[in-house]
CSV table of C-alpha atoms in Angstrom, one decimal:
chain,number,residue,atom,x,y,z
B,1,ASN,CA,13.0,-11.6,-2.2
B,2,LYS,CA,11.6,-8.7,-4.3
B,3,ALA,CA,10.4,-11.5,-7.5
B,4,ILE,CA,8.1,-12.5,-5.0
B,5,LEU,CA,6.9,-9.5,-3.7
B,6,ILE,CA,6.0,-8.2,-6.9
B,7,ALA,CA,3.7,-11.9,-7.9
B,8,VAL,CA,2.3,-11.6,-4.4
B,9,LYS,CA,1.1,-8.0,-5.6
B,10,LYS,CA,0.1,-8.7,-9.4
B,11,ARG,CA,-2.2,-11.5,-8.3
B,12,LEU,CA,-3.7,-9.8,-5.1
B,13,ASN,CA,-4.4,-6.8,-7.5
B,14,LYS,CA,-6.3,-9.1,-10.4
B,15,LYS,CA,-8.9,-10.4,-7.5
B,16,LYS,CA,-9.1,-6.1,-6.7
B,17,ILE,CA,-8.1,-7.3,-2.9
B,18,GLY,CA,-5.7,-3.5,-2.4
B,19,TRP,CA,-3.8,-1.8,-4.5
B,20,ASP,CA,-0.8,-0.5,-4.4
B,21,LEU,CA,-0.3,3.5,-2.7
B,22,SER,CA,0.9,4.8,-5.8
B,23,ALA,CA,-1.7,3.4,-7.8
B,24,ILE,CA,-4.6,5.0,-5.5
B,25,ILE,CA,-2.3,7.8,-5.9
B,26,GLU,CA,-2.2,8.9,-9.2
B,27,GLN,CA,-6.0,7.5,-9.5
B,28,TYR,CA,-7.2,10.8,-7.1
B,29,SER,CA,-4.7,12.4,-9.2
B,30,LYS,CA,-5.8,11.7,-12.9
B,31,LEU,CA,-9.5,12.4,-11.5
B,32,GLY,CA,-8.0,15.5,-10.5
B,33,ARG,CA,-10.1,14.6,-7.1
B,34,LYS,CA,-9.0,15.1,-3.5
B,35,LEU,CA,-8.8,11.4,-0.7
B,36,GLU,CA,-11.3,11.6,1.2
B,37,ARG,CA,-10.4,12.2,5.6
B,38,GLU,CA,-12.2,8.2,6.0
B,39,LYS,CA,-10.0,7.0,3.3
B,40,PHE,CA,-7.3,8.8,4.2
B,41,LEU,CA,-7.3,7.6,7.7
B,42,ASN,CA,-7.9,3.9,7.1
B,43,ILE,CA,-4.4,4.1,4.5
B,44,CYS,CA,-2.5,6.0,7.7
B,45,SER,CA,-3.8,2.8,10.0
B,46,GLN,CA,-2.7,0.3,7.8
B,47,ILE,CA,0.7,2.0,6.9
B,48,THR,CA,1.0,2.2,10.8
B,49,ALA,CA,0.5,-1.7,11.9
B,50,GLY,CA,2.1,-2.6,8.5
B,51,LEU,CA,5.2,-0.5,10.2
B,52,GLU,CA,4.7,-1.7,13.7
B,53,TYR,CA,5.2,-5.4,12.7
B,54,LEU,CA,8.2,-5.3,10.4
B,55,HIS,CA,9.6,-3.0,13.6
B,56,ASP,CA,8.3,-6.0,16.4
B,57,LYS,CA,10.3,-8.8,13.6
B,58,ASN,CA,13.6,-6.3,14.3
B,59,ILE,CA,12.9,-5.5,10.2
B,60,ILE,CA,13.8,-2.2,9.2
B,61,HIS,CA,12.5,-1.5,5.9
B,62,ARG,CA,15.7,1.7,4.5
B,63,ASP,CA,13.1,1.5,1.0
B,64,LEU,CA,9.6,2.7,1.5
B,65,LYS,CA,7.6,4.4,-1.3
B,66,PRO,CA,4.4,4.4,-2.2
B,67,GLY,CA,5.4,1.3,-4.4
B,68,TYR,CA,5.8,-0.6,-1.8
B,69,MET,CA,2.8,0.0,0.4
B,70,PHE,CA,0.3,-3.0,-0.8
B,71,ILE,CA,-3.0,-1.2,0.8
B,72,LEU,CA,-6.3,-3.5,1.3
B,73,ILE,CA,-9.7,-2.1,0.2
């Protein structure tokens, strides 16, 4: 349920556990900085692990975009 996902995302953002990828991209863009290689690889690893988990459960996400990807920091 999308409403549950949004509520969980807001709660985790408040606790500073992580951010959605669009917020990370926006923050770096505002600062005029590029994402460091180590952070980029960590994000890629988290996205890959999440997709692998979904596919193992026979779930295919048809609307992948940065705002739907929650990255742990």
